[in-house]
Backbone as CSV, one residue per row, in Angstrom:
resi,resn,N_x,N_y,N_z,CA_x,CA_y,CA_z,C_x,C_y,C_z
1,UNK,19.296,-16.328,-4.884,19.282,-14.883,-4.894,19.146,-14.369,-3.464
2,UNK,19.881,-13.347,-3.140,19.839,-12.741,-1.814,18.745,-11.675,-1.762
3,UNK,18.004,-11.670,-0.683,16.998,-10.636,-0.451,17.485,-9.732,0.666
4,UNK,17.551,-8.449,0.377,17.986,-7.462,1.356,16.751,-6.841,2.013
5,UNK,16.815,-6.666,3.328,15.706,-6.070,4.085,16.251,-4.947,4.963
6,UNK,15.404,-3.983,5.217,15.782,-2.854,6.067,14.669,-2.541,7.051
7,UNK,14.478,-3.403,8.073,13.461,-3.093,9.075,13.770,-1.748,9.738
8,UNK,12.729,-0.949,9.913,12.912,0.423,10.375,11.866,0.771,11.427
9,UNK,12.290,1.506,12.448,11.352,2.036,13.437,11.578,3.537,13.596
10,UNK,10.481,4.241,13.786,10.523,5.678,14.037,10.195,5.865,15.505
11,UNK,11.137,6.477,16.213,10.928,6.652,17.638,10.674,8.104,17.934
12,UNK,9.799,8.341,18.222,8.701,8.636,19.052,7.448,8.663,18.232
13,UNK,6.376,8.330,18.883,5.088,8.405,18.199,4.788,9.863,17.891
14,UNK,4.188,10.097,16.776,3.944,11.463,16.328,2.478,11.811,16.542
15,UNK,2.207,12.883,17.276,0.820,13.293,17.473,0.139,13.564,16.124
16,UNK,-1.024,13.008,15.932,-1.742,13.147,14.662,-2.014,14.611,14.322
17,UNK,-2.208,15.455,15.325,-2.490,16.874,15.073,-1.299,17.603,14.474
18,UNK,-0.098,17.028,14.588,1.108,17.662,14.061,1.379,17.303,12.602
19,UNK,0.604,16.403,12.042,0.832,15.912,10.684,-0.237,16.491,9.760
20,UNK,0.184,17.070,8.651,-0.797,17.585,7.693,-1.475,16.405,6.986
21,UNK,-2.652,16.629,6.421,-3.312,15.549,5.680,-2.446,14.994,4.542
22,UNK,-1.691,15.849,3.861,-0.823,15.378,2.780,0.308,14.515,3.329
23,UNK,0.951,14.963,4.407,2.014,14.166,5.024,1.469,12.828,5.502
24,UNK,0.304,12.842,6.095,-0.300,11.608,6.603,-0.585,10.635,5.464
25,UNK,-1.143,11.160,4.377,-1.449,10.332,3.203,-0.184,9.638,2.700
26,UNK,0.895,10.382,2.595,2.136,9.833,2.040,2.884,8.979,3.049
27,UNK,3.031,9.452,4.283,3.766,8.674,5.285,3.113,7.320,5.552
28,UNK,1.793,7.258,5.464,1.091,5.981,5.668,1.352,4.986,4.542
29,UNK,1.907,5.447,3.424,2.298,4.550,2.331,3.789,4.234,2.364
30,UNK,4.579,5.145,2.894,6.022,4.925,3.012,6.302,3.897,4.108
31,UNK,5.605,4.042,5.222,5.781,3.202,6.407,4.503,2.404,6.670
32,UNK,4.606,1.435,7.559,3.425,0.861,8.188,3.081,1.815,9.330
33,UNK,1.816,2.047,9.562,1.398,3.011,10.584,0.411,2.364,11.535
34,UNK,0.641,2.580,12.810,-0.287,2.114,13.837,-0.705,3.300,14.686
35,UNK,-2.013,3.472,14.820,-2.523,4.547,15.659,-2.531,4.049,17.100
36,UNK,-1.791,4.750,17.946,-1.715,4.404,19.360,-2.207,5.585,20.177
37,UNK,-2.377,5.366,21.464,-2.923,6.393,22.344,-2.101,7.684,22.305
38,UNK,-0.793,7.548,22.219,0.076,8.729,22.277,0.537,9.203,20.899
39,UNK,-0.095,8.749,19.833,0.262,9.215,18.495,0.381,8.078,17.505
40,UNK,0.938,8.392,16.362,1.083,7.404,15.290,2.484,6.809,15.362
41,UNK,2.534,5.493,15.389,3.798,4.760,15.403,4.099,4.316,13.985
42,UNK,5.187,4.842,13.421,5.606,4.478,12.072,6.739,3.462,12.142
43,UNK,6.687,2.462,11.272,7.702,1.411,11.220,7.565,0.683,9.894
44,UNK,8.521,-0.193,9.605,8.446,-1.045,8.426,9.223,-2.313,8.713
45,UNK,8.652,-3.444,8.423,9.308,-4.711,8.745,10.361,-5.105,7.709
46,UNK,10.265,-4.590,6.478,11.254,-5.001,5.469,11.929,-3.846,4.748
47,UNK,11.391,-2.675,4.817,11.987,-1.519,4.154,10.939,-0.503,3.754
48,UNK,11.396,0.685,3.461,10.493,1.794,3.170,10.169,1.871,1.679
49,UNK,9.039,2.464,1.371,8.630,2.720,-0.008,9.103,4.123,-0.382
50,UNK,10.027,4.219,-1.322,10.572,5.509,-1.724,9.782,6.181,-2.836
51,UNK,8.921,5.429,-3.499,8.044,5.977,-4.528,6.637,5.478,-4.217
52,UNK,5.698,6.403,-4.070,4.315,6.031,-3.792,3.432,6.537,-4.928
53,UNK,2.420,5.769,-5.247,1.494,6.130,-6.319,0.165,6.514,-5.696
54,UNK,-0.312,7.695,-6.059,-1.555,8.221,-5.492,-2.427,8.785,-6.601
55,UNK,-3.721,8.750,-6.360,-4.633,9.331,-7.345,-4.470,10.850,-7.346
56,UNK,-4.674,11.438,-8.509,-4.565,12.886,-8.655,-5.557,13.572,-7.718
57,UNK,-6.766,13.047,-7.645,-7.787,13.653,-6.786,-7.407,13.583,-5.311
58,UNK,-6.872,12.447,-4.859,-6.432,12.332,-3.461,-5.325,13.337,-3.155
59,UNK,-4.393,13.498,-4.095,-3.314,14.472,-3.896,-3.852,15.901,-3.837
60,UNK,-4.766,16.234,-4.741,-5.343,17.586,-4.746,-6.094,17.860,-3.439
61,UNK,-6.891,16.894,-3.009,-7.674,17.058,-1.781,-6.770,17.217,-0.564
62,UNK,-5.766,16.350,-0.436,-4.855,16.412,0.710,-4.026,17.692,0.678
63,UNK,-3.622,18.115,-0.494,-2.842,19.349,-0.641,-3.674,20.554,-0.188
64,UNK,-4.901,20.618,-0.639,-5.781,21.732,-0.266,-6.055,21.729,1.235
65,UNK,-6.268,20.545,1.818,-6.545,20.446,3.258,-5.317,20.783,4.097
66,UNK,-4.140,20.657,3.534,-2.896,20.902,4.276,-2.453,22.352,4.212
67,UNK,-2.993,23.095,3.285,-2.543,24.465,3.016,-2.578,25.352,4.263
68,UNK,-3.608,25.228,5.078,-3.752,26.115,6.240,-2.727,25.844,7.342
69,UNK,-2.057,24.668,7.312,-1.044,24.372,8.319,0.317,24.939,7.939
70,UNK,0.398,25.600,6.790,1.632,26.252,6.385,2.376,25.491,5.307
71,UNK,3.453,26.097,4.857,4.265,25.518,3.794,5.017,24.297,4.307
72,UNK,5.188,23.324,3.416,5.960,22.131,3.770,6.735,21.666,2.543
73,UNK,7.791,20.916,2.779,8.613,20.424,1.671,7.802,19.517,0.754
74,UNK,7.002,18.615,1.320,6.221,17.710,0.475,5.091,18.462,-0.218
75,UNK,4.544,19.469,0.441,3.509,20.285,-0.191,4.045,20.973,-1.436
76,UNK,5.246,21.560,-1.337,5.863,22.216,-2.496,6.139,21.208,-3.606
77,UNK,6.601,20.026,-3.241,6.907,18.983,-4.218,5.637,18.532,-4.952
78,UNK,4.571,18.303,-4.202,3.320,17.839,-4.806,2.676,18.934,-5.652
79,UNK,2.751,20.178,-5.216,2.224,21.283,-6.018,2.927,21.325,-7.374
80,UNK,4.250,21.130,-7.371,5.006,21.107,-8.628,4.603,19.902,-9.486
81,UNK,4.402,18.742,-8.871,3.966,17.554,-9.620,2.596,17.777,-10.249
82,UNK,1.682,18.369,-9.485,0.337,18.618,-10.006,0.362,19.651,-11.126
83,UNK,1.198,20.668,-11.005,1.308,21.672,-12.065,1.844,21.029,-13.345
84,UNK,2.847,20.156,-13.206,3.391,19.450,-14.373,2.336,18.521,-14.966
85,UNK,1.577,17.853,-14.104,0.494,16.969,-14.562,-0.526,17.767,-15.362
86,UNK,-0.942,18.935,-14.832,-1.937,19.762,-15.516,-1.417,20.277,-16.857
87,UNK,-0.134,20.628,-16.916,0.444,21.146,-18.155,0.569,20.058,-19.219
88,UNK,0.816,18.817,-18.785,1.033,17.710,-19.719,-0.189,16.821,-19.900
89,UNK,-1.332,17.184,-19.305,-2.488,16.294,-19.221,-2.941,15.747,-20.572
90,UNK,-3.103,16.579,-21.561,-3.538,16.083,-22.872,-4.951,15.534,-22.830
91,UNK,-5.259,14.665,-23.824,-6.607,14.152,-23.989,-7.009,13.063,-23.017
92,UNK,-6.109,12.189,-22.633,-6.454,11.070,-21.759,-5.399,10.926,-20.659
93,UNK,-5.420,11.848,-19.687,-4.384,11.820,-18.659,-4.554,10.625,-17.714
94,UNK,-3.458,10.156,-17.126,-3.561,9.062,-16.159,-4.267,9.550,-14.897
95,UNK,-4.835,8.617,-14.156,-5.544,8.958,-12.922,-4.615,9.064,-11.722
96,UNK,-3.380,8.565,-11.866,-2.445,8.494,-10.749,-1.159,9.240,-11.046
97,UNK,-0.475,9.615,-9.980,0.839,10.246,-10.069,1.784,9.482,-9.150
98,UNK,2.998,9.220,-9.640,4.042,8.645,-8.793,4.738,9.782,-8.073
99,UNK,4.809,9.685,-6.757,5.501,10.686,-5.948,6.828,10.070,-5.527
100,UNK,7.908,10.571,-6.120,9.253,10.076,-5.839,9.793,10.809,-4.612
101,UNK,10.127,10.049,-3.587,10.574,10.626,-2.320,12.077,10.495,-2.125
102,UNK,12.816,10.286,-3.200,14.258,10.108,-3.083,15.030,11.416,-3.218
103,UNK,14.352,12.497,-3.556,15.022,13.791,-3.675,15.376,14.355,-2.310
104,UNK,16.428,15.149,-2.264,16.894,15.679,-0.983,15.933,16.693,-0.372
105,UNK,15.048,17.271,-1.180,14.113,18.265,-0.653,12.679,17.752,-0.546
106,UNK,12.460,16.460,-0.815,11.083,15.967,-0.825,10.946,14.581,-0.198
107,UNK,11.867,14.173,0.615,11.816,12.839,1.197,11.034,12.784,2.496
108,UNK,10.853,11.566,2.964,10.139,11.376,4.234,10.900,12.008,5.389
109,UNK,12.233,12.051,5.307,13.013,12.687,6.367,12.719,14.185,6.441
110,UNK,12.540,14.817,5.287,12.167,16.235,5.257,10.772,16.448,5.838
111,UNK,9.862,15.494,5.564,8.513,15.588,6.144,8.594,15.548,7.665
112,UNK,9.400,14.624,8.186,9.556,14.551,9.639,10.167,15.842,10.188
113,UNK,11.119,16.434,9.471,11.690,17.712,9.889,10.636,18.808,9.946
114,UNK,9.764,18.855,8.939,8.671,19.830,8.936,7.734,19.604,10.120
115,UNK,7.460,18.342,10.428,6.580,18.015,11.554,7.201,18.481,12.869
116,UNK,8.485,18.218,13.064,9.163,18.652,14.293,9.126,20.173,14.404
117,UNK,9.361,20.887,13.302,9.335,22.360,13.330,7.963,22.902,13.751
118,UNK,6.893,22.237,13.314,5.536,22.701,13.647,5.061,22.251,15.017
119,UNK,5.622,21.185,15.540,5.091,20.537,16.735,5.429,21.284,18.021
120,UNK,4.437,21.354,18.888,4.668,21.871,20.239,5.015,20.729,21.194
121,UNK,4.814,19.476,20.749,4.977,18.318,21.631,6.295,17.573,21.450
122,UNK,6.881,17.622,20.274,8.109,16.847,20.047,9.216,17.761,19.525
123,UNK,10.447,17.457,19.927,11.579,18.255,19.454,12.589,17.443,18.653
124,UNK,12.336,16.138,18.532,13.196,15.309,17.699,12.492,14.000,17.362
125,UNK,12.944,13.413,16.257,12.483,12.096,15.832,13.732,11.291,15.514
126,UNK,13.767,10.048,15.978,14.896,9.163,15.699,14.399,8.005,14.844
127,UNK,15.093,7.762,13.729,14.749,6.672,12.830,15.915,5.680,12.842
128,UNK,15.629,4.449,13.249,16.648,3.416,13.343,16.338,2.319,12.337
129,UNK,17.360,1.911,11.580,17.189,0.891,10.544,18.245,-0.193,10.715
130,UNK,17.818,-1.443,10.565,18.747,-2.575,10.534,18.887,-3.023,9.085
131,UNK,20.099,-3.364,8.684,20.315,-3.907,7.342,20.532,-5.403,7.485
132,UNK,19.669,-6.200,6.866,19.792,-7.654,6.942,19.669,-8.247,5.545
133,UNK,20.079,-9.516,5.440,20.077,-10.188,4.156,19.776,-11.669,4.390
134,UNK,19.099,-12.296,3.434,18.755,-13.711,3.584,19.941,-14.627,3.320
135,UNK,21.036,-14.086,2.808,22.275,-14.851,2.627,23.391,-14.119,3.350
136,UNK,24.411,-14.805,3.665,25.524,-14.213,4.407,26.423,-13.414,3.464
137,UNK,25.963,-12.272,3.060,26.696,-11.378,2.168,27.422,-10.318,3.003
138,UNK,28.653,-9.980,2.652,29.393,-8.991,3.436,28.723,-7.615,3.446
139,UNK,27.984,-7.286,2.383,27.327,-5.986,2.329,25.879,-6.033,2.811
140,UNK,25.456,-7.146,3.383,24.049,-7.308,3.735,23.688,-7.080,5.183
141,UNK,24.637,-6.625,5.994,24.347,-6.488,7.417,24.907,-5.176,7.953
142,UNK,24.216,-4.622,8.909,24.631,-3.366,9.522,23.412,-2.607,9.979
143,UNK,23.498,-1.310,9.899,22.368,-0.504,10.313,22.658,0.974,10.177
144,UNK,21.689,1.765,10.592,21.845,3.214,10.563,20.930,3.848,11.595
145,UNK,21.255,5.080,11.917,20.409,5.873,12.794,20.353,7.291,12.234
146,UNK,19.169,7.888,12.318,18.968,9.246,11.831,18.291,10.048,12.930
147,UNK,18.851,11.203,13.241,18.270,12.115,14.219,17.728,13.310,13.456
148,UNK,16.432,13.553,13.604,15.777,14.652,12.899,15.289,15.660,13.929
149,UNK,15.791,16.882,13.810,15.359,17.977,14.682,14.795,19.086,13.797
150,UNK,14.391,20.173,14.424,13.865,21.305,13.659,14.935,21.944,12.780
151,UNK,16.189,21.806,13.171,17.279,22.486,12.471,18.143,21.600,11.597
152,UNK,18.106,20.274,11.821,19.050,19.420,11.111,18.545,17.988,10.998
153,UNK,19.117,17.307,10.013,18.921,15.867,9.863,20.316,15.263,9.891
154,UNK,20.568,14.456,10.910,21.887,13.829,11.057,21.737,12.334,10.855
155,UNK,22.663,11.747,10.077,22.578,10.342,9.709,23.953,9.702,9.856
156,UNK,23.976,8.473,10.370,25.203,7.678,10.410,24.842,6.220,10.191
157,UNK,25.628,5.567,9.355,25.480,4.124,9.176,26.590,3.432,9.956
158,UNK,26.454,2.148,10.163,27.494,1.424,10.868,28.803,1.461,10.081
159,UNK,28.733,1.497,8.777,29.945,1.596,7.958,30.650,2.922,8.221
160,UNK,29.897,4.015,8.257,30.483,5.324,8.533,31.072,5.397,9.935
161,UNK,30.409,4.791,10.890,30.882,4.815,12.274,32.227,4.099,12.385
162,UNK,32.354,2.969,11.712,33.609,2.224,11.748,34.705,2.941,10.980
């Protein structure tokens, strides 16, 4: 069986003050995170987590703590998830919620866009990914680059470039 991997690096380190508590909670599960002198370095050695599971209480706390930093795409998404959770809770509700980040308005790329819009220190974030495979499969190799600014998210894969 072939194993596909997508090692990813986020270039530039992001100042912790520019990230809301909710974004930090989620981004630290999507990526591996290292706190460095000049900010948080996000990366992943094998690929990103597109669905993260968090406790309802952690989500409520992070959402409330993030409110004063303004509206965000992930904040709106989580508020809707919590409202649906509260409406469907019933007698024995689960303690956790799955946060699906594959939607076009609630992904990690949108979070980075929100961070760039709020930041006084950074004006763009570049996310570079390599596509690798443990077997020599024609569809198992390549890469992509994503440029995230306050106004746009631009993406190209090696397949698109060719």
